[in-house]
PDB file of C-alpha atoms and ligand atoms in Angstrom:
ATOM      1  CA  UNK U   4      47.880 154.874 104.193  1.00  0.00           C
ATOM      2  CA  UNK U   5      49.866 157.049 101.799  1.00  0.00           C
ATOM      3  CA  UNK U   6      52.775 154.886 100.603  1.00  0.00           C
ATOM      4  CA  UNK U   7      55.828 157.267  98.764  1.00  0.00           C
ATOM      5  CA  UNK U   8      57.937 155.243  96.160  1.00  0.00           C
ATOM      6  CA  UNK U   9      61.154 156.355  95.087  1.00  0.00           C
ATOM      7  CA  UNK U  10      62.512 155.764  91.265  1.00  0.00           C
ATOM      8  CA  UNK U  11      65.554 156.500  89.591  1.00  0.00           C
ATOM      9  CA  UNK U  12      66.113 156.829  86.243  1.00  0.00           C
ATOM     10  CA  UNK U  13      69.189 154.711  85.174  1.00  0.00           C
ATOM     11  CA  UNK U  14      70.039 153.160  81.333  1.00  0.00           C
ATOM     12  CA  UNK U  15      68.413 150.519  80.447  1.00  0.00           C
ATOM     13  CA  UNK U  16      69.569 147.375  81.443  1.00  0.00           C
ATOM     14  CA  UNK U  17      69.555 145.470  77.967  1.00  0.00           C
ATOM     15  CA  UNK U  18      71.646 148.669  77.115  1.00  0.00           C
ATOM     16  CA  UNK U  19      75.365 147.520  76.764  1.00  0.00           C
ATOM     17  CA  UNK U  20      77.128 149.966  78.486  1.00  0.00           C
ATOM     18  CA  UNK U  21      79.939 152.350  76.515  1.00  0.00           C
ATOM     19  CA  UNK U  22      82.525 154.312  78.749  1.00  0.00           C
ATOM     20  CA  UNK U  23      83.811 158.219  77.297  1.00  0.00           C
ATOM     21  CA  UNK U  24      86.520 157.757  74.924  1.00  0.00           C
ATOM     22  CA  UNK U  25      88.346 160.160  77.934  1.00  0.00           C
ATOM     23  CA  UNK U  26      87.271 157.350  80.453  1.00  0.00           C
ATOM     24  CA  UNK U  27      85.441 160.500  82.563  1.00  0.00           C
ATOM     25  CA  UNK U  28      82.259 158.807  82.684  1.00  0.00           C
ATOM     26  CA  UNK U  29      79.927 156.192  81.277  1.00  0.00           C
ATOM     27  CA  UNK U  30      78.607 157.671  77.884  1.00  0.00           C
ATOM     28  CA  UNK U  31      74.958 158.813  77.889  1.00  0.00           C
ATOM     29  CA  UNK U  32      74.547 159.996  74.626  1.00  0.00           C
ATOM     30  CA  UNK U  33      71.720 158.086  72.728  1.00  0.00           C
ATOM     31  CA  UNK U  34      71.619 155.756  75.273  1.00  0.00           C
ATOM     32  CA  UNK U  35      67.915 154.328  75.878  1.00  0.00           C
ATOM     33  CA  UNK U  36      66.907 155.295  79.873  1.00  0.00           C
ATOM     34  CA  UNK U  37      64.360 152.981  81.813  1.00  0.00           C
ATOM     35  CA  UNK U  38      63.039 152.968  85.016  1.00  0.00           C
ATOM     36  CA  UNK U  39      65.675 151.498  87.621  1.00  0.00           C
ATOM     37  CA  UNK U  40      64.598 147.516  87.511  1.00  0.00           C
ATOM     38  CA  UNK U  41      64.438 147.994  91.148  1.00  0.00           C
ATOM     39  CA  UNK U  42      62.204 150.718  91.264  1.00  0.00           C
ATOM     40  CA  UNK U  43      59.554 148.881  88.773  1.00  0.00           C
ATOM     41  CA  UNK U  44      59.485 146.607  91.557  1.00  0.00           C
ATOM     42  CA  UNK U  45      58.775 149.059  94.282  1.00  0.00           C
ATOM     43  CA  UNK U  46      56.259 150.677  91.865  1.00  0.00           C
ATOM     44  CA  UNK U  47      54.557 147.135  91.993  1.00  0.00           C
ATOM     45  CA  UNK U  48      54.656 146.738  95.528  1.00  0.00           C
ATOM     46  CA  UNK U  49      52.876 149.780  96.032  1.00  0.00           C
ATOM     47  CA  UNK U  50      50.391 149.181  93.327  1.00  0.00           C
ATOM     48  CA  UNK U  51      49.221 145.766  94.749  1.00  0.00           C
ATOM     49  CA  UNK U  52      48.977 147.234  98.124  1.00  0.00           C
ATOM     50  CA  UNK U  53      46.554 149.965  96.622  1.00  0.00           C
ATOM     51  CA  UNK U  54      44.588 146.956  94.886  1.00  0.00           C
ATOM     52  CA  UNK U  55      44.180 145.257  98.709  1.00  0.00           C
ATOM     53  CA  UNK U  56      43.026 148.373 100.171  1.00  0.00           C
ATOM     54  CA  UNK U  57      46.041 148.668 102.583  1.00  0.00           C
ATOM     55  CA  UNK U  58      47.245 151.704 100.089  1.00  0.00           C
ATOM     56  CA  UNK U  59      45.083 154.710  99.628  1.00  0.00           C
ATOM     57  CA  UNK U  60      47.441 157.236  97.827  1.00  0.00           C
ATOM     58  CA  UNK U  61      50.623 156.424  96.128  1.00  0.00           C
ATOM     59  CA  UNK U  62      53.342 159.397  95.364  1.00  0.00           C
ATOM     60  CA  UNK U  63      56.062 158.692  93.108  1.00  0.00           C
ATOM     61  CA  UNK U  64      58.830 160.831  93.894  1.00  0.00           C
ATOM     62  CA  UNK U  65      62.472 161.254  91.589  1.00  0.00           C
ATOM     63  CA  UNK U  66      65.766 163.071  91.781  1.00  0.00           C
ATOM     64  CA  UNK U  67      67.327 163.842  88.704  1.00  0.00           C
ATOM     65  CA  UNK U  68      67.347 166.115  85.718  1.00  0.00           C
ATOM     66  CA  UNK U  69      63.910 166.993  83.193  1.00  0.00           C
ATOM     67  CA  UNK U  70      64.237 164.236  81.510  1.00  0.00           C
ATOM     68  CA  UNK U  71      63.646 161.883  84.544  1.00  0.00           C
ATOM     69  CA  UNK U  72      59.922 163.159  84.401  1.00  0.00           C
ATOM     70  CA  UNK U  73      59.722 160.061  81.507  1.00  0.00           C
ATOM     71  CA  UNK U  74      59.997 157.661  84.786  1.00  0.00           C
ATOM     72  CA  UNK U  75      57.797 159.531  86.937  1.00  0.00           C
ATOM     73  CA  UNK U  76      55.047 159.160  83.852  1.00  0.00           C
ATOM     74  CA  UNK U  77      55.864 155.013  84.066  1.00  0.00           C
ATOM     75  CA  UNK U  78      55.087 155.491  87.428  1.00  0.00           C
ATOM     76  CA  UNK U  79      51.840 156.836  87.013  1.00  0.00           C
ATOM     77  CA  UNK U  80      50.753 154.599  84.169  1.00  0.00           C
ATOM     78  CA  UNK U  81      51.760 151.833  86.254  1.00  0.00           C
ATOM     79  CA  UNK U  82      49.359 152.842  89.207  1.00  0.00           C
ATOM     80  CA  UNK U  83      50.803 156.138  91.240  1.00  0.00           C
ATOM     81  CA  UNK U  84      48.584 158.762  91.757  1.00  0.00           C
ATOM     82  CA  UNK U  85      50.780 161.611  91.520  1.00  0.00           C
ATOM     83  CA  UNK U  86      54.444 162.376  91.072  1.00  0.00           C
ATOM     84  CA  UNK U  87      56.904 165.069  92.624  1.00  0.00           C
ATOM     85  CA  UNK U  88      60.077 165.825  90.649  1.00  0.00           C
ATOM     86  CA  UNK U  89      62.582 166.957  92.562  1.00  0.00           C
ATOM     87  CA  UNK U  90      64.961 168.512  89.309  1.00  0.00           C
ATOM     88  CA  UNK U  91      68.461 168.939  89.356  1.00  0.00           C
ATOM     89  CA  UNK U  92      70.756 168.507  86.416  1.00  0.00           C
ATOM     90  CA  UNK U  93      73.719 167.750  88.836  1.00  0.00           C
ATOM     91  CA  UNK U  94      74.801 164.520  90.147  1.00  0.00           C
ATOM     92  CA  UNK U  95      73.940 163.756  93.152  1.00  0.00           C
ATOM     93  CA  UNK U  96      75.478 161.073  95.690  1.00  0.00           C
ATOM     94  CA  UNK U  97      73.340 158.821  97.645  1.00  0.00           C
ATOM     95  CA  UNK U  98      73.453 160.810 101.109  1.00  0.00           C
ATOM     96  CA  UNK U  99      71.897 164.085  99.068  1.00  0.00           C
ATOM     97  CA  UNK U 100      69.326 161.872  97.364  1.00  0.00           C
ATOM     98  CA  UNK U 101      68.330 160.692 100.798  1.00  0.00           C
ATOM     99  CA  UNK U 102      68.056 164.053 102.543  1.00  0.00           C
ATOM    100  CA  UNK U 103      66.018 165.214  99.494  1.00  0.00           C
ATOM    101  CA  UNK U 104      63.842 162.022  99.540  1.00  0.00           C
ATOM    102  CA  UNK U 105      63.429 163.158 103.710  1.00  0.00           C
ATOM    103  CA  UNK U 106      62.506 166.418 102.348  1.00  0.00           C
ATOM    104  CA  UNK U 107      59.840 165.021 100.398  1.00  0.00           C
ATOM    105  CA  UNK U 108      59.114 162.608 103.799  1.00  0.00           C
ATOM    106  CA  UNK U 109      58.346 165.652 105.771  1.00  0.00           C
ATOM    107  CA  UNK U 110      56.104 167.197 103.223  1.00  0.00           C
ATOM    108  CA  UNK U 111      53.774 163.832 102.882  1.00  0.00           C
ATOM    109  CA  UNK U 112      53.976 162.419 106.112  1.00  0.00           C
ATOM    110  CA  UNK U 113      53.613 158.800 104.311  1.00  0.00           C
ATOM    111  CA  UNK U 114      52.976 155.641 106.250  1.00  0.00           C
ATOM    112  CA  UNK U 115      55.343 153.543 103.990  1.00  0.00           C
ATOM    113  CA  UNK U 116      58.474 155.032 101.802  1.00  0.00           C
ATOM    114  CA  UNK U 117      59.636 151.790  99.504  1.00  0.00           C
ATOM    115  CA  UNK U 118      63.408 152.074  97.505  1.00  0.00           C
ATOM    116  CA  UNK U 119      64.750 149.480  95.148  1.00  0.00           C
ATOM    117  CA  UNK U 120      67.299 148.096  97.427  1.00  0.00           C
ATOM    118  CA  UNK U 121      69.764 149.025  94.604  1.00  0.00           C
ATOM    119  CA  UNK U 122      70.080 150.983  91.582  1.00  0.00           C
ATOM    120  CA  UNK U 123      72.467 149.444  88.973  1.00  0.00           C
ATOM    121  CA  UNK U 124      73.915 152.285  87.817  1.00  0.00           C
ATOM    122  CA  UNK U 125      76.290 153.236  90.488  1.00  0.00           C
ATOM    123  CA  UNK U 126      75.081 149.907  92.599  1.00  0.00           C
ATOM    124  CA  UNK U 127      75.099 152.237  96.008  1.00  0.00           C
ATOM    125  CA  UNK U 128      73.039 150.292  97.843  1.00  0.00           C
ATOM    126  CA  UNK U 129      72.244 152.592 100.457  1.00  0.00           C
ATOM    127  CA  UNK U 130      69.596 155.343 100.223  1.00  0.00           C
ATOM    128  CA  UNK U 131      66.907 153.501 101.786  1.00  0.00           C
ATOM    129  CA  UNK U 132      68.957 152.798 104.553  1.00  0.00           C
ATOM    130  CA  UNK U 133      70.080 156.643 104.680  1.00  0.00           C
ATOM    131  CA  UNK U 134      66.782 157.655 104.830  1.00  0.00           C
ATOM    132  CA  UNK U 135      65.464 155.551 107.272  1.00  0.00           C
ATOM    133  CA  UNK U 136      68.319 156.817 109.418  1.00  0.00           C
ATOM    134  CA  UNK U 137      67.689 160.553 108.664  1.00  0.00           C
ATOM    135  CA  UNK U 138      63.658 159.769 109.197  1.00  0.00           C
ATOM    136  CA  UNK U 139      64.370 157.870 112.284  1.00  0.00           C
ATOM    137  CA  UNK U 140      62.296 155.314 110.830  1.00  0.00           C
ATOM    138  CA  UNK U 141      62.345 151.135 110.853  1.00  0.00           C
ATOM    139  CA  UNK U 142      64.278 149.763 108.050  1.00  0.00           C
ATOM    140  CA  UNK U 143      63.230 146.399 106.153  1.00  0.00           C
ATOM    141  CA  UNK U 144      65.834 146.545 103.022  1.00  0.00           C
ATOM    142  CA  UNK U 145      66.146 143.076 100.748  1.00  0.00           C
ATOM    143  CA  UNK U 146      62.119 143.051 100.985  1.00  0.00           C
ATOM    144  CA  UNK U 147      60.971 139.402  99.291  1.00  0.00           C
ATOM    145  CA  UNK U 148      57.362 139.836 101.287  1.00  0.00           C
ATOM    146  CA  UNK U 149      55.428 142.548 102.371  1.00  0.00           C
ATOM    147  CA  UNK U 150      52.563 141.928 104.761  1.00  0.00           C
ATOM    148  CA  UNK U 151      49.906 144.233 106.473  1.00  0.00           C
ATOM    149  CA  UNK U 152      46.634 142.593 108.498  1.00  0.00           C
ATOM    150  CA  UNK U 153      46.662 138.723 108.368  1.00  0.00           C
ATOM    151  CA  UNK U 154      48.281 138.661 112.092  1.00  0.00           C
ATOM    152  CA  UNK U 155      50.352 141.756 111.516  1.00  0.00           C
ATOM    153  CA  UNK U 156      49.995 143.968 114.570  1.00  0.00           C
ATOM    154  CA  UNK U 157      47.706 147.542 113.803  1.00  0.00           C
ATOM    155  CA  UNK U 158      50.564 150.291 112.567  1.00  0.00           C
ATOM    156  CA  UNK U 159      52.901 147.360 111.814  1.00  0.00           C
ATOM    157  CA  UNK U 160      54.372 146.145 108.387  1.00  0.00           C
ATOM    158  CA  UNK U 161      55.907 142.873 108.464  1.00  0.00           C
ATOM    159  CA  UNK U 162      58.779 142.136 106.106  1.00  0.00           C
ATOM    160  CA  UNK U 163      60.402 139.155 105.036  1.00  0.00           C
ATOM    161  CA  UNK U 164      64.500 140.006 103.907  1.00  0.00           C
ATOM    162  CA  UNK U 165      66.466 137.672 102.372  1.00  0.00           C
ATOM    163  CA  UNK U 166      69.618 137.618 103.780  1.00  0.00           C
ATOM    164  CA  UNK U 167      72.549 135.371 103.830  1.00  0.00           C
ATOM    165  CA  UNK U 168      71.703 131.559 103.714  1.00  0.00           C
ATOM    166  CA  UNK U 169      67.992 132.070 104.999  1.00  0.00           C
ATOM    167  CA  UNK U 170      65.387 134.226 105.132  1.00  0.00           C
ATOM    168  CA  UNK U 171      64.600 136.858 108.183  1.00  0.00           C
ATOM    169  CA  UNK U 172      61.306 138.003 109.258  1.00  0.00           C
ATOM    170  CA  UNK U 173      60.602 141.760 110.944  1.00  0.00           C
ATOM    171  CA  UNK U 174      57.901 143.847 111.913  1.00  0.00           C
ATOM    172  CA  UNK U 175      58.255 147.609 111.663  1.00  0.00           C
ATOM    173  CA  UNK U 176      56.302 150.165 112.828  1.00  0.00           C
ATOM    174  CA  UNK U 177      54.799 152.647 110.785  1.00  0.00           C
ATOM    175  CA  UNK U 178      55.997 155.004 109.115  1.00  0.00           C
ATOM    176  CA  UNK U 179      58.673 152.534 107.532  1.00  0.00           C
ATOM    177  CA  UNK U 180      60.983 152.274 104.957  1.00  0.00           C
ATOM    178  CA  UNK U 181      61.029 149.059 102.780  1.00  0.00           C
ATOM    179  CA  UNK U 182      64.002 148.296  99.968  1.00  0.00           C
ATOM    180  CA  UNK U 183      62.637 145.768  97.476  1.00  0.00           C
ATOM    181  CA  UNK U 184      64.715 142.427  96.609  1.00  0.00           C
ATOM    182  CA  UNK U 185      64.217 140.832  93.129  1.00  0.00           C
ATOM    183  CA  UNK U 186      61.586 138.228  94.447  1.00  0.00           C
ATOM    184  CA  UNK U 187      59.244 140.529  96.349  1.00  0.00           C
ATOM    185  CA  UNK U 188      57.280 140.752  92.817  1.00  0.00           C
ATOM    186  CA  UNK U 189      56.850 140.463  89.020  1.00  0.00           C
ATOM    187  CA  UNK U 190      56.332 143.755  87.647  1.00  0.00           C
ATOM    188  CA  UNK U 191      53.483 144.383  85.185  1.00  0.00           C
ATOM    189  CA  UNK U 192      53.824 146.245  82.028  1.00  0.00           C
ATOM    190  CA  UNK U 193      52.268 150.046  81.566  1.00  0.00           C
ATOM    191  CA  UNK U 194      48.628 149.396  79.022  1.00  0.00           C
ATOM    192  CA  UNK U 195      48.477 151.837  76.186  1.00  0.00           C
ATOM    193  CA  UNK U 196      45.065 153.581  77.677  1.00  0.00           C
ATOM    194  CA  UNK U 197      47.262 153.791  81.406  1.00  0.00           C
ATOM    195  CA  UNK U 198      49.993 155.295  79.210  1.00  0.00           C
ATOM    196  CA  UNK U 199      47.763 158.164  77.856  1.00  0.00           C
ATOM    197  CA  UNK U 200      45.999 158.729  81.192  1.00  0.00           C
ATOM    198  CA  UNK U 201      49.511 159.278  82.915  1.00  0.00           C
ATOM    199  CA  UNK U 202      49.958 162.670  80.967  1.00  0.00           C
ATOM    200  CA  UNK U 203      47.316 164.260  82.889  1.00  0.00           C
ATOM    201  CA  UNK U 204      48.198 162.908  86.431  1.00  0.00           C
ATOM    202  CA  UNK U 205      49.632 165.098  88.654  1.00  0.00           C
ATOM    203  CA  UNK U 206      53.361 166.001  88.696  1.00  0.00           C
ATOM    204  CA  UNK U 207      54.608 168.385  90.918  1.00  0.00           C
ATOM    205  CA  UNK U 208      58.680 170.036  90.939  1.00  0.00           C
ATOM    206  CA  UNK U 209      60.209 170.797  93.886  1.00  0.00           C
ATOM    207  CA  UNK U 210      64.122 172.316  93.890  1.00  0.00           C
ATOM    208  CA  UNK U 211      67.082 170.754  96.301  1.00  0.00           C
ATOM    209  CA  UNK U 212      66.837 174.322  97.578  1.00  0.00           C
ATOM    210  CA  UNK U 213      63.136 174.601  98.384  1.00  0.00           C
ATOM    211  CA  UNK U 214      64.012 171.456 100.188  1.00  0.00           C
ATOM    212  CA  UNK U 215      66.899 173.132 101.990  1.00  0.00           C
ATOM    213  CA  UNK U 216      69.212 170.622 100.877  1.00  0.00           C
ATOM    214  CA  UNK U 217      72.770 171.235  99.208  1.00  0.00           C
ATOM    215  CA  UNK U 218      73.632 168.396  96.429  1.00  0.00           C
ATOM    216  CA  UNK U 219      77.195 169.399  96.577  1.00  0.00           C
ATOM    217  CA  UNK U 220      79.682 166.045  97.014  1.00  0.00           C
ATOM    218  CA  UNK U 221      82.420 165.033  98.733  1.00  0.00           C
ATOM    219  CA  UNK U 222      83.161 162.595  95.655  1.00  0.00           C
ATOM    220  CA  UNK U 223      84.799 163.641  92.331  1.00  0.00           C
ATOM    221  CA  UNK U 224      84.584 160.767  89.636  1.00  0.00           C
ATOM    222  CA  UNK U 225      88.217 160.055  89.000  1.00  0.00           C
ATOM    223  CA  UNK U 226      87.964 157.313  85.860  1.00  0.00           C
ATOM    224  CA  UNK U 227      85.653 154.804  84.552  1.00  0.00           C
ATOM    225  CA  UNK U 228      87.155 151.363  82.965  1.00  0.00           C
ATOM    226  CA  UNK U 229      84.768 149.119  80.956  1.00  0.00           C
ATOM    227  CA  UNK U 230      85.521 145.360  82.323  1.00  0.00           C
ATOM    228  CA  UNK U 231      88.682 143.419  80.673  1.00  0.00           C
ATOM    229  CA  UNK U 232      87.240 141.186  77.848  1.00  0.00           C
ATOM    230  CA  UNK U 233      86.417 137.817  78.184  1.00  0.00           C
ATOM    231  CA  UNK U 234      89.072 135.363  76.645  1.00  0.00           C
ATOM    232  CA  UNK U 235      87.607 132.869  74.116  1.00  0.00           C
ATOM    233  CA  UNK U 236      86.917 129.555  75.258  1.00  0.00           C
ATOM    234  CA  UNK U 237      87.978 126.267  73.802  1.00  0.00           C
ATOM    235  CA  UNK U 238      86.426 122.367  73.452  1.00  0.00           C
ATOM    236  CA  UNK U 239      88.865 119.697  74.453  1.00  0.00           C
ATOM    237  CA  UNK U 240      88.882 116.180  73.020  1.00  0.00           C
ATOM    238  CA  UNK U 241      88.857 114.576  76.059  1.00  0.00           C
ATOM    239  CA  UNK U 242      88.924 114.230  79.879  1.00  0.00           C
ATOM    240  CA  UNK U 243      92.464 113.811  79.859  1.00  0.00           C
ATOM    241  CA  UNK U 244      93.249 117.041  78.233  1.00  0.00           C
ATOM    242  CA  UNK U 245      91.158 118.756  80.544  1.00  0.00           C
ATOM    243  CA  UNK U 246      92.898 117.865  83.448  1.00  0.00           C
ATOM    244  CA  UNK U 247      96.336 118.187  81.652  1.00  0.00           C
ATOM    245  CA  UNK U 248      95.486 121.979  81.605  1.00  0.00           C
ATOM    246  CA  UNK U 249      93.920 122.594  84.743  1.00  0.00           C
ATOM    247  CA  UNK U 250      97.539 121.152  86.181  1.00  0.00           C
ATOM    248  CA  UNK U 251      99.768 122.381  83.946  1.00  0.00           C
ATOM    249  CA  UNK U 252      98.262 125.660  82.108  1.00  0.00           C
ATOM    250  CA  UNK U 253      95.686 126.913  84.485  1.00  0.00           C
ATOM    251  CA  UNK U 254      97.705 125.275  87.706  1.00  0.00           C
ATOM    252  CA  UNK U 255      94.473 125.260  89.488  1.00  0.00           C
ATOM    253  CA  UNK U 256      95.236 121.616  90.569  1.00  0.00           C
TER     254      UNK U 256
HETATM  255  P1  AMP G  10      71.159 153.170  95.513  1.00  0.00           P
HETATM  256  O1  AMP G  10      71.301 153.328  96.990  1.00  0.00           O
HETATM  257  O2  AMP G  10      71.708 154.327  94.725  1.00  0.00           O
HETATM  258  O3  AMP G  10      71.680 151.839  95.008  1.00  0.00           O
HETATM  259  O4  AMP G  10      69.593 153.205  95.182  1.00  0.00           O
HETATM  260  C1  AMP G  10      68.655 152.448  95.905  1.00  0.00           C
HETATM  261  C2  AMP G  10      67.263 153.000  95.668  1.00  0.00           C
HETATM  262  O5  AMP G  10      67.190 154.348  96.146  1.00  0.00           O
HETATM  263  C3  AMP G  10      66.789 153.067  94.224  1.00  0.00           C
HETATM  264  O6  AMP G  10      66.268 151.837  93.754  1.00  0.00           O
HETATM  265  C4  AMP G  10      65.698 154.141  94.325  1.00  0.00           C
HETATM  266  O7  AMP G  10      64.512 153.594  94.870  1.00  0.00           O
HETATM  267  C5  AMP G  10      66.311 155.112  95.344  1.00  0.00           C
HETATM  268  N1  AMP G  10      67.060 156.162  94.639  1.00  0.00           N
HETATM  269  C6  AMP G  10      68.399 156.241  94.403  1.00  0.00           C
HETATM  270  N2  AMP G  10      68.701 157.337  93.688  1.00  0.00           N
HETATM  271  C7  AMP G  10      67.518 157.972  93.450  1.00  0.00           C
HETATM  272  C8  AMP G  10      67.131 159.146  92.751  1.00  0.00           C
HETATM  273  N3  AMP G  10      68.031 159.922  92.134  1.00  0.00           N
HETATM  274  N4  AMP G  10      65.819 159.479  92.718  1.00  0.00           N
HETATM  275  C9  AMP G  10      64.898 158.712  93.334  1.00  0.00           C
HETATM  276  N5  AMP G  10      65.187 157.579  94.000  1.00  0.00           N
HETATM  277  C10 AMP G  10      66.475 157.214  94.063  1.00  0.00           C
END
């Protein structure tokens, strides 16, 4: 089974976060990029499906501008077997991501297409469930298991979501999309000789218009705000005082 995984590029999440002096957008410049935390997981997923034989090709597959081709080599170091780029150096809103990803669907045919189930950039949310609409394909977003064989019906995936007090259990058929939570897997790190044998993997580039798809939006960016600071905290002397300010200064009782 060929299994696509998507991965965004977004800044690094120890990265703290510095808006435009203009407040236009978040400021990029010098800012260290990762692999969306997300993604890495997806990436994993993928990988330990190869190692159990349920995998036999993975394709890692990006939107974004050049420099996004640094992710797609993660990918490979971490396990993929190729990459396809799709480039553009506009930005593009979720819905045009996921018609491009269905682009790259209809090329590959995979069995399996697994998303982060968020990216924390723009925390969206919703391209794996876009593209599972536009592919008419099973969703299975907030993935904490994935399970093939062991019970799981031939051309079925089951998948475990964690949702709302509780955990829910669904079996799609195949082809399927799956968005990964944060306890579906510990990511490993890229090893040095992986690193180097990335660079020679295959990466193909593919253009939103090869794909037929226009990355024009509906949404213009009106202002970004950085969040109001924290106030200082202070250490009271005694119980007393405490509850002297929660009635009096903080009138929460
Ligand atoms: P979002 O819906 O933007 O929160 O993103 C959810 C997931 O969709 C991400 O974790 C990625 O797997 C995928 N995704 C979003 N944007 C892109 C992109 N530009 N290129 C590739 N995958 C993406």
């Amino acid at each position: 089974m060929k299994v696509l995984v998507a991965v965004k590029r977004v800044i690094d999440y120890n990265v703290k976060i510095r808006v435009k002096p203009d407040h236009s957008d978040v400021d990029l410049t010098n800012v260290k990029m990762a692999m969306n935390p997300f993604c890495e997981i997806a990436v994993e997923e993928a990988v330990r499906l190869k190692e159990k034989g349920v995998a036999t090709e993975i394709v890692a597959v990006t939107v974004g501008p050049k420099a996004a081709q640094e992710q797609l080599r993660t990918a490979l170091a971490l396990g993929a077997d190729r990459a396809i780029h799709v480039e553009t150096e506009e930005r593009v809103e979720s819905l045009a991501v996921a018609k491009l990803l269905k682009g790259v669907v209809d090329e590959e045919q995979p069995g399996l297409v697994i998303l982060g189930k968020q990216a924390i950039d723009t925390d969206n949310n919703q391209t794996g469930q876009m593209l599972a609409a536009l592919a008419n394909m099973g969703q299975g977003t907030f993935a904490s298991e994935v399970a093939f064989g062991d019970g799981v019906e031939e051309g079925e995936v089951r998948v475990t979501r964690e949702i709302d007090g509780g955990l829910q259990t669904v079996a799609l058929k195949l082809p399927a999309v799956v968005t990964t939570d944060l306890r579906l897997n510990e990511p490993r790190y890229a090893k040095l000789p992986d690193i180097m044998k990335a660079k020679k993997k295959p990466l193909d580039t593919r253009t939103p218009e090869a794909l037929g798809v226009s990355v024009a939006s509906g949404l213009s960016l009106l202002k970004v705000e950085t969040p109001a600071e924290r106030k200082g905290g202070i250490k009271l002397g005694s119980v007393d005082e405490l509850i002297d300010k929660l009635k009096n200064e903080a009138k929460v009782l």
